[in-house]
CSV table of C-alpha atoms and ligand atoms in Angstrom, one decimal:
chain,number,residue,atom,x,y,z
A,1,MET,CA,24.8,-34.9,-124.9
A,2,ILE,CA,28.0,-32.8,-124.9
A,3,ASP,CA,28.0,-31.5,-128.5
A,4,LEU,CA,31.5,-30.7,-129.7
A,5,ARG,CA,30.7,-31.0,-133.4
A,6,SER,CA,30.6,-27.2,-134.0
A,7,ASP,CA,30.0,-23.9,-132.3
A,8,THR,CA,27.0,-23.6,-134.8
A,9,VAL,CA,25.0,-26.0,-132.5
A,10,THR,CA,24.6,-23.4,-129.7
A,11,LYS,CA,21.0,-22.7,-128.7
A,12,PRO,CA,19.6,-19.2,-127.8
A,13,SER,CA,19.6,-18.6,-124.1
A,14,ALA,CA,16.6,-17.4,-122.1
A,15,GLY,CA,17.9,-13.9,-122.2
A,16,MET,CA,18.5,-14.0,-125.9
A,17,ARG,CA,15.0,-15.5,-126.5
A,18,LYS,CA,13.5,-12.7,-124.4
A,19,ALA,CA,15.3,-10.1,-126.5
A,20,MET,CA,14.0,-11.8,-129.6
A,21,ALA,CA,10.4,-11.9,-128.4
A,22,GLU,CA,10.5,-8.2,-127.5
A,23,ALA,CA,12.2,-7.0,-130.8
A,24,ASP,CA,10.6,-4.2,-132.8
A,25,VAL,CA,10.2,-5.4,-136.3
A,26,GLY,CA,9.4,-4.1,-139.8
A,27,ASP,CA,9.9,-5.2,-143.4
A,28,ASP,CA,13.6,-5.3,-143.9
A,29,VAL,CA,13.3,-5.7,-147.6
A,30,TYR,CA,11.9,-2.2,-147.5
A,31,GLY,CA,14.7,-1.2,-145.1
A,32,GLU,CA,12.1,-0.7,-142.4
A,33,ASP,CA,13.1,-3.1,-139.7
A,34,PRO,CA,14.4,-0.9,-136.9
A,35,THR,CA,16.2,-3.7,-135.1
A,36,VAL,CA,18.0,-4.8,-138.3
A,37,ASN,CA,18.9,-1.2,-139.0
A,38,ARG,CA,20.2,-0.8,-135.4
A,39,LEU,CA,22.3,-3.9,-135.7
A,40,GLN,CA,23.8,-2.9,-139.1
A,41,GLU,CA,24.7,0.6,-137.8
A,42,ARG,CA,26.1,-0.7,-134.6
A,43,VAL,CA,28.4,-3.3,-136.4
A,44,ALA,CA,29.5,-0.8,-139.0
A,45,THR,CA,30.5,1.6,-136.2
A,46,MET,CA,32.1,-1.2,-134.1
A,47,LEU,CA,34.3,-2.1,-137.1
A,48,GLY,CA,35.0,1.4,-138.2
A,49,LYS,CA,33.4,0.9,-141.6
A,50,GLN,CA,30.7,2.8,-143.4
A,51,ALA,CA,27.9,0.2,-143.7
A,52,ALA,CA,26.9,-3.4,-142.9
A,53,LEU,CA,24.3,-5.9,-144.2
A,54,PHE,CA,22.6,-8.6,-142.1
A,55,VAL,CA,22.4,-11.9,-144.0
A,56,PRO,CA,21.1,-15.4,-143.1
A,57,SER,CA,24.4,-17.3,-143.0
A,58,GLY,CA,28.2,-17.2,-143.2
A,59,THR,CA,27.9,-19.0,-146.6
A,60,MET,CA,25.6,-16.4,-148.0
A,61,ALA,CA,27.9,-13.6,-146.6
A,62,ASN,CA,30.8,-15.2,-148.5
A,63,GLN,CA,28.9,-15.8,-151.7
A,64,ILE,CA,27.6,-12.2,-151.7
A,65,ALA,CA,31.1,-11.0,-151.1
A,66,LEU,CA,32.4,-12.9,-154.0
A,67,LEU,CA,29.6,-11.6,-156.3
A,68,THR,CA,30.2,-8.1,-155.2
A,69,HIS,CA,34.0,-8.1,-155.4
A,70,THR,CA,34.4,-9.9,-158.8
A,71,ARG,CA,33.0,-10.7,-162.2
A,72,PRO,CA,32.7,-14.3,-163.7
A,73,GLY,CA,36.0,-15.4,-165.1
A,74,ASP,CA,38.1,-13.4,-162.6
A,75,GLU,CA,40.7,-15.1,-160.4
A,76,ILE,CA,40.9,-14.8,-156.6
A,77,ILE,CA,43.8,-15.7,-154.4
A,78,LEU,CA,42.9,-17.8,-151.4
A,79,GLU,CA,44.4,-20.4,-149.0
A,80,ARG,CA,43.9,-24.2,-149.8
A,81,GLY,CA,41.8,-24.9,-146.7
A,82,SER,CA,39.5,-21.9,-147.0
A,83,HIS,CA,35.9,-22.5,-146.2
A,84,VAL,CA,34.7,-20.6,-149.3
A,85,PHE,CA,36.7,-23.0,-151.4
A,86,ASN,CA,36.0,-26.3,-149.6
A,87,HIS,CA,32.7,-26.1,-147.8
A,88,GLU,CA,30.3,-24.0,-149.7
A,89,ALA,CA,28.9,-26.5,-152.2
A,90,GLY,CA,30.9,-25.1,-155.1
A,91,GLY,CA,29.2,-21.7,-154.9
A,92,LEU,CA,32.5,-20.0,-155.8
A,93,ALA,CA,32.4,-21.7,-159.2
A,94,ALA,CA,28.6,-22.0,-159.7
A,95,LEU,CA,27.4,-18.6,-158.5
A,96,ALA,CA,30.3,-16.1,-158.7
A,97,GLY,CA,32.0,-18.1,-161.6
A,98,VAL,CA,35.5,-17.2,-160.4
A,99,GLN,CA,38.5,-19.5,-160.3
A,100,PRO,CA,40.7,-19.9,-157.3
A,101,PHE,CA,44.5,-19.4,-157.3
A,102,ILE,CA,45.3,-21.7,-154.3
A,103,LEU,CA,48.1,-21.0,-151.9
A,104,ASP,CA,49.3,-23.3,-149.1
A,105,GLY,CA,49.4,-21.4,-145.9
A,106,ASN,CA,51.0,-22.2,-142.6
A,107,ARG,CA,47.9,-23.4,-140.6
A,108,GLY,CA,45.9,-21.3,-143.0
A,109,ILE,CA,48.0,-18.2,-142.7
A,110,LEU,CA,49.4,-16.6,-145.8
A,111,GLU,CA,52.5,-14.5,-146.3
A,112,ALA,CA,52.5,-11.2,-148.3
A,113,ASP,CA,55.3,-12.4,-150.7
A,114,GLN,CA,53.3,-15.6,-151.4
A,115,VAL,CA,50.3,-13.5,-152.3
A,116,GLU,CA,52.3,-11.0,-154.4
A,117,GLN,CA,53.8,-13.9,-156.4
A,118,ALA,CA,50.3,-15.3,-157.1
A,119,ILE,CA,49.1,-12.1,-158.8
A,120,ARG,CA,48.7,-12.5,-162.5
A,121,PHE,CA,50.4,-10.0,-164.7
A,122,GLN,CA,48.5,-8.7,-167.7
A,123,ASP,CA,48.5,-11.3,-170.4
A,124,VAL,CA,45.6,-12.4,-172.6
A,125,HIS,CA,46.0,-16.1,-171.4
A,126,PHE,CA,45.3,-15.3,-167.8
A,127,ALA,CA,42.2,-14.8,-165.7
A,128,PRO,CA,42.8,-11.4,-164.1
A,129,THR,CA,43.4,-11.4,-160.3
A,130,LYS,CA,40.7,-9.4,-158.7
A,131,LEU,CA,40.6,-10.3,-155.0
A,132,ILE,CA,42.7,-11.5,-152.1
A,133,TRP,CA,40.7,-13.7,-149.7
A,134,LEU,CA,41.7,-14.3,-146.0
A,135,GLU,CA,40.0,-16.3,-143.3
A,136,ASN,CA,40.3,-15.3,-139.6
A,137,THR,CA,40.2,-17.4,-137.5
A,138,HIS,CA,41.2,-20.0,-140.1
A,139,ASN,CA,38.9,-22.9,-139.5
A,140,HIS,CA,40.7,-25.7,-141.2
A,141,GLY,CA,44.0,-24.3,-140.2
A,142,GLY,CA,43.0,-25.1,-136.7
A,143,GLY,CA,41.2,-22.0,-135.5
A,144,THR,CA,44.3,-20.0,-136.2
A,145,VAL,CA,44.4,-16.3,-135.5
A,146,PHE,CA,45.7,-14.3,-138.5
A,147,PRO,CA,48.5,-12.1,-137.1
A,148,LEU,CA,47.7,-8.4,-137.6
A,149,GLN,CA,51.1,-7.6,-139.0
A,150,LYS,CA,50.7,-10.2,-141.7
A,151,ILE,CA,47.3,-8.8,-142.7
A,152,LYS,CA,48.9,-5.3,-142.9
A,153,ASP,CA,51.6,-6.7,-145.2
A,154,ILE,CA,49.0,-8.4,-147.4
A,155,ARG,CA,46.9,-5.3,-147.5
A,156,GLY,CA,50.1,-3.4,-148.6
A,157,VAL,CA,50.4,-5.8,-151.5
A,158,GLY,CA,46.7,-5.4,-152.3
A,159,LEU,CA,47.1,-1.6,-152.4
A,160,ASN,CA,50.1,-1.8,-154.7
A,161,TYR,CA,48.2,-3.9,-157.2
A,162,ASP,CA,44.8,-2.3,-156.7
A,163,LEU,CA,43.3,-5.5,-155.3
A,164,PRO,CA,40.8,-5.6,-152.5
A,165,VAL,CA,41.4,-7.8,-149.4
A,166,HIS,CA,38.4,-9.6,-148.1
A,167,MET,CA,38.2,-11.4,-144.7
A,168,ASP,CA,35.9,-14.3,-144.0
A,169,GLY,CA,35.7,-13.6,-140.3
A,170,ALA,CA,33.1,-16.3,-139.4
A,171,ARG,CA,34.9,-16.5,-136.1
A,172,PHE,CA,36.3,-13.0,-136.1
A,173,PHE,CA,35.6,-12.3,-132.4
A,174,ASN,CA,37.5,-15.5,-131.4
A,175,ALA,CA,40.5,-13.9,-133.2
A,176,CYS,CA,40.0,-10.5,-131.5
A,177,ILE,CA,39.7,-12.0,-128.1
A,178,ALA,CA,42.6,-14.5,-128.5
A,179,ALA,CA,44.9,-11.8,-129.9
A,180,ASP,CA,43.5,-9.0,-127.8
A,181,ILE,CA,43.1,-6.9,-130.9
A,182,PRO,CA,40.1,-4.5,-131.1
A,183,PRO,CA,37.7,-5.4,-134.0
A,184,GLU,CA,38.2,-2.0,-135.7
A,185,GLU,CA,42.0,-2.5,-135.7
A,186,TYR,CA,41.7,-5.7,-137.7
A,187,ALA,CA,38.9,-4.3,-139.9
A,188,LYS,CA,40.9,-1.2,-140.8
A,189,HIS,CA,43.3,-3.4,-142.8
A,190,VAL,CA,40.8,-5.2,-145.0
A,191,ASP,CA,38.4,-3.7,-147.5
A,192,ALA,CA,35.4,-5.8,-146.4
A,193,ILE,CA,34.8,-8.4,-143.7
A,194,SER,CA,32.0,-10.7,-142.6
A,195,PHE,CA,31.4,-12.5,-139.3
A,196,CYS,CA,28.8,-14.9,-137.9
A,197,PHE,CA,26.4,-14.5,-135.0
A,198,SER,CA,25.4,-18.1,-135.2
A,199,LYS,CA,28.7,-19.6,-134.1
A,200,GLY,CA,30.6,-18.8,-130.8
A,201,LEU,CA,28.4,-15.7,-130.3
A,202,GLY,CA,25.4,-18.0,-129.7
A,203,ALA,CA,22.7,-16.6,-131.9
A,204,PRO,CA,20.4,-19.0,-133.8
A,205,VAL,CA,20.8,-17.5,-137.2
A,206,GLY,CA,22.7,-14.7,-139.0
A,207,SER,CA,25.9,-13.2,-140.2
A,208,ILE,CA,26.9,-9.8,-141.3
A,209,LEU,CA,28.9,-8.3,-144.2
A,210,VAL,CA,30.7,-5.0,-143.5
A,211,GLY,CA,32.5,-2.6,-145.8
A,212,SER,CA,32.2,0.8,-147.6
A,213,SER,CA,28.7,2.2,-148.4
A,214,GLU,CA,29.3,1.6,-152.1
A,215,PHE,CA,30.3,-2.1,-151.5
A,216,ILE,CA,27.3,-2.7,-149.2
A,217,THR,CA,24.9,-1.0,-151.6
A,218,ARG,CA,26.0,-3.4,-154.4
A,219,ALA,CA,26.0,-6.4,-151.9
A,220,HIS,CA,22.4,-5.6,-151.0
A,221,ARG,CA,21.3,-6.4,-154.6
A,222,TYR,CA,23.1,-9.8,-154.4
A,223,ARG,CA,21.5,-10.6,-151.1
A,224,LYS,CA,18.1,-10.1,-152.8
A,225,MET,CA,19.2,-12.1,-155.8
A,226,LEU,CA,20.2,-15.1,-153.6
A,227,GLY,CA,16.9,-14.9,-151.7
A,228,GLY,CA,18.4,-13.5,-148.6
A,229,GLY,CA,15.8,-10.7,-148.1
A,230,MET,CA,14.4,-11.7,-144.7
A,231,ARG,CA,11.4,-9.4,-144.0
A,232,GLN,CA,10.7,-9.2,-140.2
A,233,ALA,CA,14.3,-10.2,-139.4
A,234,GLY,CA,14.4,-7.9,-136.4
A,235,ILE,CA,13.7,-11.0,-134.3
A,236,LEU,CA,17.0,-12.4,-135.5
A,237,ALA,CA,18.8,-9.1,-135.3
A,238,ALA,CA,17.7,-8.8,-131.7
A,239,ALA,CA,19.5,-12.1,-131.0
A,240,ALA,CA,22.6,-10.8,-132.7
A,241,LEU,CA,22.5,-7.5,-130.7
A,242,TYR,CA,22.2,-9.6,-127.5
A,243,ALA,CA,25.2,-11.7,-128.6
A,244,LEU,CA,27.3,-8.5,-129.1
A,245,ASP,CA,26.3,-7.3,-125.6
A,246,ASN,CA,26.8,-10.6,-123.8
A,247,ASN,CA,28.8,-13.2,-125.6
A,248,ILE,CA,32.0,-11.7,-126.9
A,249,GLU,CA,34.2,-11.5,-123.8
A,250,ARG,CA,33.2,-15.0,-122.7
A,251,LEU,CA,34.8,-16.5,-125.8
A,252,ALA,CA,38.0,-16.6,-123.7
A,253,ASP,CA,36.3,-19.4,-121.7
A,254,ASP,CA,35.8,-21.4,-124.9
A,255,HIS,CA,39.5,-21.0,-125.7
A,256,ARG,CA,40.5,-22.1,-122.2
A,257,ASN,CA,38.2,-25.1,-122.5
A,258,ALA,CA,39.6,-26.0,-125.9
A,259,ARG,CA,43.2,-25.9,-124.6
A,260,ARG,CA,42.2,-28.2,-121.7
A,261,LEU,CA,40.5,-30.6,-124.1
A,262,ALA,CA,43.6,-30.6,-126.3
A,263,GLU,CA,45.8,-31.3,-123.3
A,264,GLY,CA,43.5,-34.2,-122.2
A,265,LEU,CA,43.4,-35.7,-125.7
A,266,ALA,CA,47.2,-35.4,-126.2
A,267,ALA,CA,47.8,-37.4,-123.0
A,268,LEU,CA,46.1,-40.4,-124.5
A,269,ASP,CA,48.2,-43.1,-126.2
A,270,GLY,CA,48.0,-42.9,-130.0
A,271,VAL,CA,46.1,-39.6,-130.1
A,272,THR,CA,47.8,-36.6,-131.8
A,273,VAL,CA,46.4,-33.1,-131.4
A,274,MET,CA,47.1,-31.6,-134.8
A,275,ASN,CA,46.8,-27.9,-134.1
A,276,GLU,CA,49.0,-27.4,-131.1
A,277,PRO,CA,49.2,-24.8,-129.7
A,278,VAL,CA,45.4,-24.5,-129.7
A,279,GLU,CA,44.8,-20.8,-130.3
A,280,THR,CA,41.0,-20.5,-130.1
A,281,ASN,CA,38.0,-22.9,-129.8
A,282,LEU,CA,38.8,-25.6,-132.3
A,283,VAL,CA,40.7,-28.8,-131.6
A,284,TYR,CA,41.7,-31.1,-134.5
A,285,PHE,CA,43.0,-34.5,-133.5
A,286,ASP,CA,44.2,-37.6,-135.3
A,287,ALA,CA,43.3,-41.0,-133.7
A,288,GLY,CA,44.8,-43.2,-136.4
A,289,GLN,CA,47.5,-44.6,-134.1
A,290,THR,CA,44.8,-45.9,-131.7
A,291,GLY,CA,43.7,-48.4,-134.3
A,292,LYS,CA,40.3,-46.7,-134.6
A,293,ASN,CA,39.1,-44.6,-137.6
A,294,ALA,CA,37.2,-41.4,-137.2
A,295,LEU,CA,33.8,-42.9,-137.8
A,296,GLU,CA,34.4,-45.5,-135.1
A,297,VAL,CA,35.6,-42.8,-132.7
A,298,MET,CA,32.5,-40.7,-133.5
A,299,ASN,CA,30.2,-43.7,-132.8
A,300,ASP,CA,32.1,-44.7,-129.6
A,301,ALA,CA,31.9,-41.1,-128.4
A,302,ARG,CA,28.2,-40.8,-129.1
A,303,GLU,CA,27.6,-43.9,-127.0
A,304,ARG,CA,29.3,-42.1,-124.2
A,305,GLY,CA,27.3,-38.9,-124.6
A,306,VAL,CA,29.8,-36.9,-126.6
A,307,LEU,CA,29.4,-35.7,-130.2
A,308,VAL,CA,32.5,-35.0,-132.4
A,309,MET,CA,32.9,-34.4,-136.1
A,310,PRO,CA,35.0,-36.7,-138.3
A,311,GLU,CA,37.1,-34.7,-140.7
A,312,THR,CA,39.0,-37.3,-142.7
A,313,PHE,CA,39.5,-41.1,-142.3
A,314,THR,CA,41.4,-40.7,-139.0
A,315,GLU,CA,41.0,-37.0,-138.1
A,316,MET,CA,38.3,-35.4,-136.0
A,317,ARG,CA,37.3,-32.0,-134.9
A,318,ALA,CA,36.0,-30.9,-131.4
A,319,VAL,CA,34.7,-27.4,-130.8
A,320,THR,CA,34.1,-25.6,-127.6
A,321,HIS,CA,31.3,-23.0,-127.3
A,322,LEU,CA,28.9,-21.4,-124.8
A,323,ASP,CA,26.9,-24.6,-124.3
A,324,VAL,CA,30.0,-26.5,-123.2
A,325,SER,CA,31.2,-26.0,-119.7
A,326,ALA,CA,34.6,-26.7,-118.1
A,327,GLU,CA,32.9,-29.8,-116.4
A,328,ASP,CA,31.6,-31.0,-119.8
A,329,VAL,CA,35.2,-30.8,-121.1
A,330,GLU,CA,36.4,-33.0,-118.2
A,331,GLN,CA,33.6,-35.4,-118.9
A,332,ALA,CA,34.5,-35.5,-122.6
A,333,ILE,CA,38.1,-36.2,-121.8
A,334,GLU,CA,37.0,-39.1,-119.5
A,335,ALA,CA,34.9,-40.5,-122.4
A,336,PHE,CA,37.9,-40.4,-124.8
A,337,ARG,CA,40.1,-42.0,-122.2
A,338,ASP,CA,37.5,-44.8,-121.9
A,339,ILE,CA,37.4,-45.2,-125.7
A,340,PHE,CA,41.1,-45.2,-126.4
A,341,GLN,CA,42.2,-47.1,-123.4
A,342,ALA,CA,39.6,-49.8,-123.4
B,401,LIG,N1,31.7,-23.6,-140.8
B,401,LIG,C1,31.0,-24.8,-140.3
B,401,LIG,C2,30.9,-25.9,-141.4
B,401,LIG,O1,30.4,-25.4,-142.6
B,401,LIG,C3,32.2,-26.6,-141.6
B,401,LIG,C4,31.6,-25.3,-139.1
B,401,LIG,O2,31.0,-26.1,-138.4
B,401,LIG,O3,32.8,-24.9,-138.8
B,401,LIG,N2,33.3,-19.4,-143.0
B,401,LIG,C5,33.9,-20.2,-142.1
B,401,LIG,C6,35.3,-20.0,-141.8
B,401,LIG,C7,33.2,-21.2,-141.5
B,401,LIG,O4,33.8,-22.0,-140.6
B,401,LIG,C8,31.8,-21.4,-141.8
B,401,LIG,C9,31.0,-22.5,-141.2
B,401,LIG,C10,31.2,-20.5,-142.7
B,401,LIG,C11,32.0,-19.6,-143.3
B,401,LIG,C12,29.8,-20.7,-143.2
B,401,LIG,O5,28.9,-20.3,-142.2
B,401,LIG,P1,27.4,-20.9,-142.2
B,401,LIG,O6,27.4,-22.2,-141.6
B,401,LIG,O7,26.6,-19.9,-141.4
B,401,LIG,O8,26.9,-20.8,-143.6
């Protein structure tokens, strides 16, 4: 099967498994896992921040970030398609108890003046604005890279109004590679950031939250509260360290493969690629004009050895990652040609 549903489906390579098997471990709830400690220190340094916290998932990183930045009843500014708003089972409301002020971005990208206009002035009727939330790359926006200048401008607004800026960087390194921006340069312009090891970086489990020592100390308590204390997690941290050493630069291959896939799909009658130009590893396409809905396309593709994810009634997502080769992409294009031109 060529699995294009998500970059979360990657399986640890032999080299990664070896690193995991050989990892030194300890009880991380006591702060005694040397491999977790090494990972956290390395990532904090890499991003030019004071501290980092290894967590089980991107969703937990986001929920911990919300809990750490806000109090129940606060308002946060975010983009309509944000993962934290749409795909985290209502955790924003149920766990942090914050309400979203939703802005429509251009492919997920917000402008500083939009953000400024969304900030509540002091009035007893309002929930006070406490956080600006950005996503980079923006998943639902199409794997869009947040331009550095726009982040600087939004941070400028944040500083003027004393509001922290948080970045859900689940696919942060896809953004760094696509834009050729060093991680610390992006991270410098946000107060805190998270990224995932278990997507394009190819690790089986794990994400990390990065920020000031004070922020991470408070975040640590919420990780415990949510059940994210992982004991001998060095086995997982070893996979994450291996991913940092081996799987960042190669993300460029995934981006090239995604552009090729988009080109192949766009050439088919009735298929529209929705996120042209494809910037990173996500391809969103609409097959409505072919007369097939997304579930039918998903089933037809599965019969031909290709897995894709339906997004809406007619829209689908295909994701390239380290377990998808350039040849696999050609084979997937062939399968879609067969489906749509049959
Ligand atoms: N996204 C997954 C699904 O949940 C949709 C995917 O396949 O793309 N932030 C962003 C921007 C994400 O895309 C995701 C995962 C997360 C957070 C959550 O990460 P996990 O799955 O580790 O909880």
